[in-house]
mmCIF file of N, CA, C and O in Angstrom:
data_model
loop_
_atom_site.group_PDB
_atom_site.id
_atom_site.type_symbol
_atom_site.label_atom_id
_atom_site.label_comp_id
_atom_site.label_asym_id
_atom_site.label_seq_id
_atom_site.Cartn_x
_atom_site.Cartn_y
_atom_site.Cartn_z
ATOM 1 N N MET B 841 257.238 78.966 42.481
ATOM 2 C CA MET B 841 258.352 78.853 41.570
ATOM 3 C C MET B 841 257.793 78.567 40.178
ATOM 4 O O MET B 841 256.995 77.656 40.005
ATOM 5 N N ASN B 842 258.212 79.362 39.216
ATOM 6 C CA ASN B 842 257.788 79.161 37.828
ATOM 7 C C ASN B 842 258.561 78.018 37.198
ATOM 8 O O ASN B 842 259.718 77.776 37.537
ATOM 9 N N SER B 843 257.940 77.344 36.255
ATOM 10 C CA SER B 843 258.592 76.299 35.472
ATOM 11 C C SER B 843 258.617 76.733 34.014
ATOM 12 O O SER B 843 257.589 77.148 33.475
ATOM 13 N N TRP B 844 259.795 76.668 33.396
ATOM 14 C CA TRP B 844 259.988 77.110 32.019
ATOM 15 C C TRP B 844 260.416 75.924 31.156
ATOM 16 O O TRP B 844 261.386 75.254 31.488
ATOM 17 N N PRO B 845 259.706 75.656 30.067
ATOM 18 C CA PRO B 845 260.186 74.621 29.136
ATOM 19 C C PRO B 845 261.570 75.020 28.619
ATOM 20 O O PRO B 845 261.851 76.209 28.413
ATOM 21 N N ILE B 846 262.433 74.059 28.421
ATOM 22 C CA ILE B 846 263.817 74.341 28.031
ATOM 23 C C ILE B 846 263.886 75.181 26.753
ATOM 24 O O ILE B 846 264.770 76.033 26.618
ATOM 25 N N GLN B 847 262.954 74.972 25.829
ATOM 26 C CA GLN B 847 262.957 75.766 24.592
ATOM 27 C C GLN B 847 262.756 77.244 24.912
ATOM 28 O O GLN B 847 263.395 78.106 24.305
ATOM 29 N N ASP B 848 261.874 77.564 25.856
ATOM 30 C CA ASP B 848 261.675 78.952 26.275
ATOM 31 C C ASP B 848 262.883 79.463 27.037
ATOM 32 O O ASP B 848 263.303 80.610 26.857
ATOM 33 N N ALA B 849 263.433 78.628 27.897
ATOM 34 C CA ALA B 849 264.574 79.036 28.711
ATOM 35 C C ALA B 849 265.758 79.435 27.832
ATOM 36 O O ALA B 849 266.486 80.379 28.145
ATOM 37 N N GLU B 850 265.949 78.723 26.733
ATOM 38 C CA GLU B 850 267.074 79.021 25.843
ATOM 39 C C GLU B 850 266.958 80.413 25.222
ATOM 40 O O GLU B 850 267.964 81.116 25.097
ATOM 41 N N VAL B 851 265.759 80.805 24.850
ATOM 42 C CA VAL B 851 265.590 82.082 24.149
ATOM 43 C C VAL B 851 265.184 83.226 25.062
ATOM 44 O O VAL B 851 265.254 84.388 24.656
ATOM 45 N N ARG B 852 264.770 82.913 26.312
ATOM 46 C CA ARG B 852 264.281 83.956 27.222
ATOM 47 C C ARG B 852 265.105 84.011 28.507
ATOM 48 O O ARG B 852 264.614 84.410 29.556
ATOM 49 N N PHE B 853 266.393 83.633 28.413
ATOM 50 C CA PHE B 853 267.216 83.553 29.613
ATOM 51 C C PHE B 853 267.239 84.869 30.393
ATOM 52 O O PHE B 853 267.140 84.867 31.617
ATOM 53 N N GLY B 854 267.363 85.995 29.719
ATOM 54 C CA GLY B 854 267.391 87.291 30.402
ATOM 55 C C GLY B 854 266.130 87.534 31.218
ATOM 56 O O GLY B 854 266.196 88.002 32.360
ATOM 57 N N GLU B 855 264.986 87.201 30.649
ATOM 58 C CA GLU B 855 263.713 87.358 31.362
ATOM 59 C C GLU B 855 263.649 86.413 32.571
ATOM 60 O O GLU B 855 263.195 86.789 33.649
ATOM 61 N N ILE B 856 264.118 85.186 32.373
ATOM 62 C CA ILE B 856 264.109 84.214 33.464
ATOM 63 C C ILE B 856 265.048 84.664 34.576
ATOM 64 O O ILE B 856 264.717 84.559 35.766
ATOM 65 N N LEU B 857 266.195 85.197 34.220
ATOM 66 C CA LEU B 857 267.133 85.712 35.218
ATOM 67 C C LEU B 857 266.505 86.868 35.997
ATOM 68 O O LEU B 857 266.575 86.901 37.230
ATOM 69 N N ASP B 858 265.874 87.793 35.305
ATOM 70 C CA ASP B 858 265.205 88.909 35.985
ATOM 71 C C ASP B 858 264.132 88.394 36.949
ATOM 72 O O ASP B 858 264.024 88.859 38.087
ATOM 73 N N THR B 859 263.337 87.424 36.504
ATOM 74 C CA THR B 859 262.296 86.852 37.347
ATOM 75 C C THR B 859 262.906 86.162 38.554
ATOM 76 O O THR B 859 262.413 86.291 39.685
ATOM 77 N N CYS B 860 263.991 85.460 38.339
ATOM 78 C CA CYS B 860 264.699 84.787 39.431
ATOM 79 C C CYS B 860 265.148 85.794 40.483
ATOM 80 O O CYS B 860 264.963 85.580 41.683
ATOM 81 N N LEU B 861 265.719 86.891 40.046
ATOM 82 C CA LEU B 861 266.223 87.886 40.987
ATOM 83 C C LEU B 861 265.097 88.587 41.739
ATOM 84 O O LEU B 861 265.267 88.983 42.890
ATOM 85 N N LYS B 862 263.943 88.722 41.102
ATOM 86 C CA LYS B 862 262.809 89.399 41.733
ATOM 87 C C LYS B 862 261.937 88.456 42.558
ATOM 88 O O LYS B 862 261.424 88.850 43.609
ATOM 89 N N GLU B 863 261.744 87.215 42.073
ATOM 90 C CA GLU B 863 260.761 86.311 42.679
ATOM 91 C C GLU B 863 261.354 85.058 43.305
ATOM 92 O O GLU B 863 260.659 84.340 44.006
ATOM 93 N N GLY B 864 262.613 84.772 43.018
ATOM 94 C CA GLY B 864 263.231 83.575 43.572
ATOM 95 C C GLY B 864 263.486 82.513 42.510
ATOM 96 O O GLY B 864 263.372 82.772 41.315
ATOM 97 N N PRO B 865 263.862 81.315 42.943
ATOM 98 C CA PRO B 865 264.273 80.248 42.029
ATOM 99 C C PRO B 865 263.271 79.984 40.905
ATOM 100 O O PRO B 865 262.064 80.109 41.085
ATOM 101 N N GLN B 866 263.816 79.598 39.745
ATOM 102 C CA GLN B 866 263.026 79.295 38.559
ATOM 103 C C GLN B 866 263.437 77.915 38.035
ATOM 104 O O GLN B 866 264.629 77.614 37.941
ATOM 105 N N LEU B 867 262.450 77.092 37.715
ATOM 106 C CA LEU B 867 262.683 75.744 37.195
ATOM 107 C C LEU B 867 262.792 75.757 35.683
ATOM 108 O O LEU B 867 262.051 76.477 35.007
ATOM 109 N N ALA B 868 263.673 74.920 35.159
ATOM 110 C CA ALA B 868 263.728 74.643 33.727
ATOM 111 C C ALA B 868 263.346 73.176 33.553
ATOM 112 O O ALA B 868 263.872 72.308 34.252
ATOM 113 N N ALA B 869 262.424 72.910 32.631
ATOM 114 C CA ALA B 869 261.948 71.553 32.398
ATOM 115 C C ALA B 869 262.356 71.084 31.013
ATOM 116 O O ALA B 869 262.248 71.819 30.036
ATOM 117 N N ALA B 870 262.860 69.861 30.946
ATOM 118 C CA ALA B 870 263.236 69.250 29.674
ATOM 119 C C ALA B 870 262.388 68.001 29.472
ATOM 120 O O ALA B 870 262.297 67.158 30.372
ATOM 121 N N ARG B 871 261.771 67.906 28.306
ATOM 122 C CA ARG B 871 260.908 66.765 27.985
ATOM 123 C C ARG B 871 259.839 66.541 29.049
ATOM 124 O O ARG B 871 259.546 65.417 29.438
ATOM 125 N N GLY B 872 259.316 67.655 29.583
ATOM 126 C CA GLY B 872 258.225 67.588 30.541
ATOM 127 C C GLY B 872 258.623 67.259 31.969
ATOM 128 O O GLY B 872 257.762 67.142 32.828
ATOM 129 N N GLU B 873 259.919 67.136 32.244
ATOM 130 C CA GLU B 873 260.379 66.822 33.600
ATOM 131 C C GLU B 873 261.318 67.921 34.099
ATOM 132 O O GLU B 873 262.119 68.457 33.335
ATOM 133 N N ASP B 874 261.214 68.246 35.388
ATOM 134 C CA ASP B 874 262.111 69.241 35.975
ATOM 135 C C ASP B 874 263.558 68.808 35.767
ATOM 136 O O ASP B 874 263.906 67.645 35.998
ATOM 137 N N ALA B 875 264.388 69.752 35.294
ATOM 138 C CA ALA B 875 265.765 69.412 34.961
ATOM 139 C C ALA B 875 266.796 70.257 35.711
ATOM 140 O O ALA B 875 267.867 69.772 36.041
ATOM 141 N N ALA B 876 266.474 71.520 35.984
ATOM 142 C CA ALA B 876 267.444 72.417 36.609
ATOM 143 C C ALA B 876 266.713 73.573 37.277
ATOM 144 O O ALA B 876 265.551 73.829 36.986
ATOM 145 N N VAL B 877 267.438 74.269 38.160
ATOM 146 C CA VAL B 877 266.877 75.427 38.854
ATOM 147 C C VAL B 877 267.867 76.579 38.759
ATOM 148 O O VAL B 877 269.063 76.390 38.992
ATOM 149 N N LEU B 878 267.373 77.752 38.403
ATOM 150 C CA LEU B 878 268.171 78.975 38.436
ATOM 151 C C LEU B 878 267.871 79.650 39.766
ATOM 152 O O LEU B 878 266.712 79.916 40.091
ATOM 153 N N VAL B 879 268.920 79.882 40.562
ATOM 154 C CA VAL B 879 268.776 80.373 41.939
ATOM 155 C C VAL B 879 269.568 81.677 42.087
ATOM 156 O O VAL B 879 270.702 81.760 41.615
ATOM 157 N N PRO B 880 269.004 82.689 42.776
ATOM 158 C CA PRO B 880 269.772 83.910 43.035
ATOM 159 C C PRO B 880 271.060 83.576 43.813
ATOM 160 O O PRO B 880 271.066 82.675 44.659
ATOM 161 N N ILE B 881 272.127 84.299 43.532
ATOM 162 C CA ILE B 881 273.432 83.996 44.121
ATOM 163 C C ILE B 881 273.403 84.061 45.646
ATOM 164 O O ILE B 881 274.054 83.246 46.307
ATOM 165 N N ASP B 882 272.661 84.991 46.232
ATOM 166 C CA ASP B 882 272.596 85.066 47.696
ATOM 167 C C ASP B 882 272.023 83.785 48.289
ATOM 168 O O ASP B 882 272.503 83.281 49.297
ATOM 169 N N GLU B 883 270.994 83.265 47.639
ATOM 170 C CA GLU B 883 270.398 82.019 48.120
ATOM 171 C C GLU B 883 271.353 80.853 47.907
ATOM 172 O O GLU B 883 271.496 79.968 48.754
ATOM 173 N N TRP B 884 272.038 80.824 46.770
ATOM 174 C CA TRP B 884 273.025 79.776 46.499
ATOM 175 C C TRP B 884 274.124 79.784 47.567
ATOM 176 O O TRP B 884 274.491 78.731 48.105
ATOM 177 N N ASN B 885 274.643 80.968 47.871
ATOM 178 C CA ASN B 885 275.701 81.066 48.885
ATOM 179 C C ASN B 885 275.203 80.594 50.250
ATOM 180 O O ASN B 885 275.928 79.911 50.979
ATOM 181 N N ARG B 886 273.966 80.936 50.585
ATOM 182 C CA ARG B 886 273.389 80.475 51.852
ATOM 183 C C ARG B 886 273.285 78.954 51.867
ATOM 184 O O ARG B 886 273.649 78.304 52.847
ATOM 185 N N LEU B 887 272.803 78.387 50.777
ATOM 186 C CA LEU B 887 272.684 76.936 50.698
ATOM 187 C C LEU B 887 274.044 76.255 50.781
ATOM 188 O O LEU B 887 274.196 75.213 51.424
ATOM 189 N N GLN B 888 275.043 76.833 50.145
ATOM 190 C CA GLN B 888 276.392 76.263 50.207
ATOM 191 C C GLN B 888 276.927 76.303 51.632
ATOM 192 O O GLN B 888 277.572 75.374 52.086
ATOM 193 N N GLY B 889 276.647 77.405 52.352
ATOM 194 C CA GLY B 889 277.060 77.512 53.739
ATOM 195 C C GLY B 889 276.389 76.472 54.607
ATOM 196 O O GLY B 889 277.008 75.902 55.506
ATOM 197 N N ASP B 890 275.117 76.194 54.327
ATOM 198 C CA ASP B 890 274.400 75.162 55.086
ATOM 199 C C ASP B 890 275.042 73.792 54.886
ATOM 200 O O ASP B 890 275.059 72.972 55.799
ATOM 201 N N LEU B 891 275.610 73.542 53.716
ATOM 202 C CA LEU B 891 276.253 72.254 53.444
ATOM 203 C C LEU B 891 277.554 72.106 54.218
ATOM 204 O O LEU B 891 277.975 70.980 54.511
ATOM 205 N N ASP B 892 278.198 73.222 54.548
ATOM 206 C CA ASP B 892 279.478 73.173 55.263
ATOM 207 C C ASP B 892 279.310 72.874 56.756
ATOM 208 O O ASP B 892 280.262 72.539 57.422
ATOM 209 N N ARG B 893 278.091 72.976 57.256
ATOM 210 C CA ARG B 893 277.857 72.748 58.683
ATOM 211 C C ARG B 893 277.575 71.267 58.930
ATOM 212 O O ARG B 893 276.869 70.638 58.172
ATOM 213 N N PRO B 894 278.137 70.737 60.031
ATOM 214 C CA PRO B 894 277.877 69.321 60.339
ATOM 215 C C PRO B 894 276.467 69.073 60.814
ATOM 216 O O PRO B 894 275.726 69.883 61.207
#
């Protein structure tokens, strides 16, 4: 999983989205710490389904 500084993520969102769709989740880091993850929708839906199971 790639990690992108937030400054890069702001200006290169299209590239990060393309990478996410091709390679999987991408991390965004703020002030040197992991802050968020961009996840392909299919994976997000799968994860949401896993949360619905007891």
